[in-house]
């Protein structure tokens, strides 16, 4: 009994830490391409011959397009014009993703909120030198935050106050995964592994068997600890070890609580499994903000969503549907 507990502990630690790897069997051909997009290495693998390469390229082209058009830091993007000048957004795919983000805001009591961008800028998490702001600056900034300040009407996104700015960083990578998978399935690809910097989708099976997602230790060069068998499933992870800095012994990271303006506390990492990668990405961020008490009960209430959480204290929590699905690598 004790032994199996230990086994579970190790596996779950690794999953929540979120560094994920993939094992393909040796000596069997697999086509693979990687591009650096959305601040992450984005890789698509398809078992089989090189005829799949042009399809992989098209799927990555779509991800590249999302990186360009959904990026508030790109001066040519509709998001930039919306944030800086208040230019309404009418592009259907962007408006649709904002609508999805607002739906998640409503369902998570505002834990997920794409209007956190002024705070992200204040903390400097959008750039390369983040810093600890003063309380007064955070208080000022919080006045510009709130998903109810966004309005979508007749397919057009507008804001109710001039200072409102949006950032799709908590959802766009999952959306890019979903869009890439659509490109693949439209081209009759039935088996693929899409991994955009930890936002993953396992399409179909890997030569008749479920995809085995290997989970690594949350340390540099950590070995693979465990494997999870998945098929037609997405995995998304949010963790406090990404984009962070330390000041006076305190670590500050890039997932902010829209209510306080400070990095959300209590969870070290949370991995969400759900069939829709866009939802998985948004919820991994939302649940992280909700904190250790509220996150797992919230998951339990959503059909088709499972999660593994590790708290900052090292406590592990696995949702019911996942408890018997861990396998050795
Ligand atoms: P990553 O994209 O780094 O893998 P997440 O999916 O958790 O991790 O997204 C974090 C990003 O989401 C931040 O960099 C920021 O752009 C944005 N963000 C931060 N806090 C929130 C929040 N409370 N709601 C929505 N988006 C957020
Ligand atoms: Mg996310």
Tab-separated table of N, CA and C in Angstrom, residues 14-15 30 47 65-66 70 79 125 129 166 184 189 223 228 230 234 242 260 278 281 284 291 325:
chain	number	residue	atom	x	y	z
A	14	UNK	N	5.509	14.913	-11.270
A	14	UNK	CA	6.080	15.150	-12.587
A	14	UNK	C	5.054	15.746	-13.538
A	15	UNK	N	3.851	15.221	-13.494
A	15	UNK	CA	2.829	15.723	-14.407
A	15	UNK	C	2.552	17.198	-14.127
A	30	UNK	N	9.160	8.823	-38.603
A	30	UNK	CA	8.262	9.855	-38.108
A	30	UNK	C	8.709	11.179	-38.713
A	47	UNK	N	3.653	10.139	-37.498
A	47	UNK	CA	4.256	8.861	-37.842
A	47	UNK	C	4.040	8.571	-39.325
A	65	UNK	N	0.660	32.417	-38.187
A	65	UNK	CA	-0.303	33.487	-38.453
A	65	UNK	C	-0.965	33.942	-37.140
A	66	UNK	N	-1.302	32.976	-36.293
A	66	UNK	CA	-1.911	33.304	-34.993
A	66	UNK	C	-0.908	34.093	-34.145
A	70	UNK	N	-2.518	37.609	-33.302
A	70	UNK	CA	-3.109	37.584	-31.954
A	70	UNK	C	-2.141	38.114	-30.910
A	79	UNK	N	-4.749	43.500	-32.270
A	79	UNK	CA	-4.710	43.655	-30.808
A	79	UNK	C	-3.946	44.908	-30.406
A	125	UNK	N	6.304	41.574	-17.475
A	125	UNK	CA	6.369	40.162	-17.875
A	125	UNK	C	6.255	39.969	-19.376
A	129	UNK	N	12.783	42.167	-18.808
A	129	UNK	CA	13.267	42.543	-17.478
A	129	UNK	C	12.127	42.886	-16.521
A	166	UNK	N	-5.889	44.173	-23.872
A	166	UNK	CA	-6.054	42.719	-23.774
A	166	UNK	C	-4.811	41.953	-24.204
A	184	UNK	N	-4.477	19.590	-39.835
A	184	UNK	CA	-4.054	18.192	-40.018
A	184	UNK	C	-5.246	17.301	-40.358
A	189	UNK	N	-5.076	13.613	-41.940
A	189	UNK	CA	-4.106	13.048	-41.000
A	189	UNK	C	-4.888	12.502	-39.801
A	223	UNK	N	14.966	13.482	-15.791
A	223	UNK	CA	14.632	12.310	-16.595
A	223	UNK	C	13.125	12.078	-16.634
A	228	UNK	N	1.748	8.752	-19.551
A	228	UNK	CA	0.293	8.790	-19.506
A	228	UNK	C	-0.199	8.441	-20.910
A	230	UNK	N	-2.681	8.629	-23.820
A	230	UNK	CA	-3.766	9.522	-24.243
A	230	UNK	C	-4.035	9.403	-25.737
A	234	UNK	N	-6.069	16.795	-25.152
A	234	UNK	CA	-5.083	17.865	-24.989
A	234	UNK	C	-4.573	17.896	-23.555
A	242	UNK	N	7.766	29.177	-14.849
A	242	UNK	CA	7.977	29.817	-16.138
A	242	UNK	C	8.067	31.323	-15.908
A	260	UNK	N	-6.091	40.980	-7.265
A	260	UNK	CA	-5.078	41.612	-6.408
A	260	UNK	C	-4.003	42.343	-7.207
A	278	UNK	N	-7.993	24.649	-26.615
A	278	UNK	CA	-8.216	26.057	-26.273
A	278	UNK	C	-8.727	26.170	-24.831
A	281	UNK	N	-5.960	25.282	-22.263
A	281	UNK	CA	-5.017	26.376	-22.011
A	281	UNK	C	-5.644	27.422	-21.081
A	284	UNK	N	-6.114	25.980	-17.551
A	284	UNK	CA	-4.899	25.769	-16.753
A	284	UNK	C	-4.502	27.084	-16.083
A	291	UNK	N	-6.436	28.910	-7.209
A	291	UNK	CA	-5.718	28.475	-6.011
A	291	UNK	C	-6.085	27.072	-5.562
A	325	UNK	N	-5.212	6.169	-14.325
A	325	UNK	CA	-4.754	6.226	-15.721
A	325	UNK	C	-3.259	6.421	-15.883
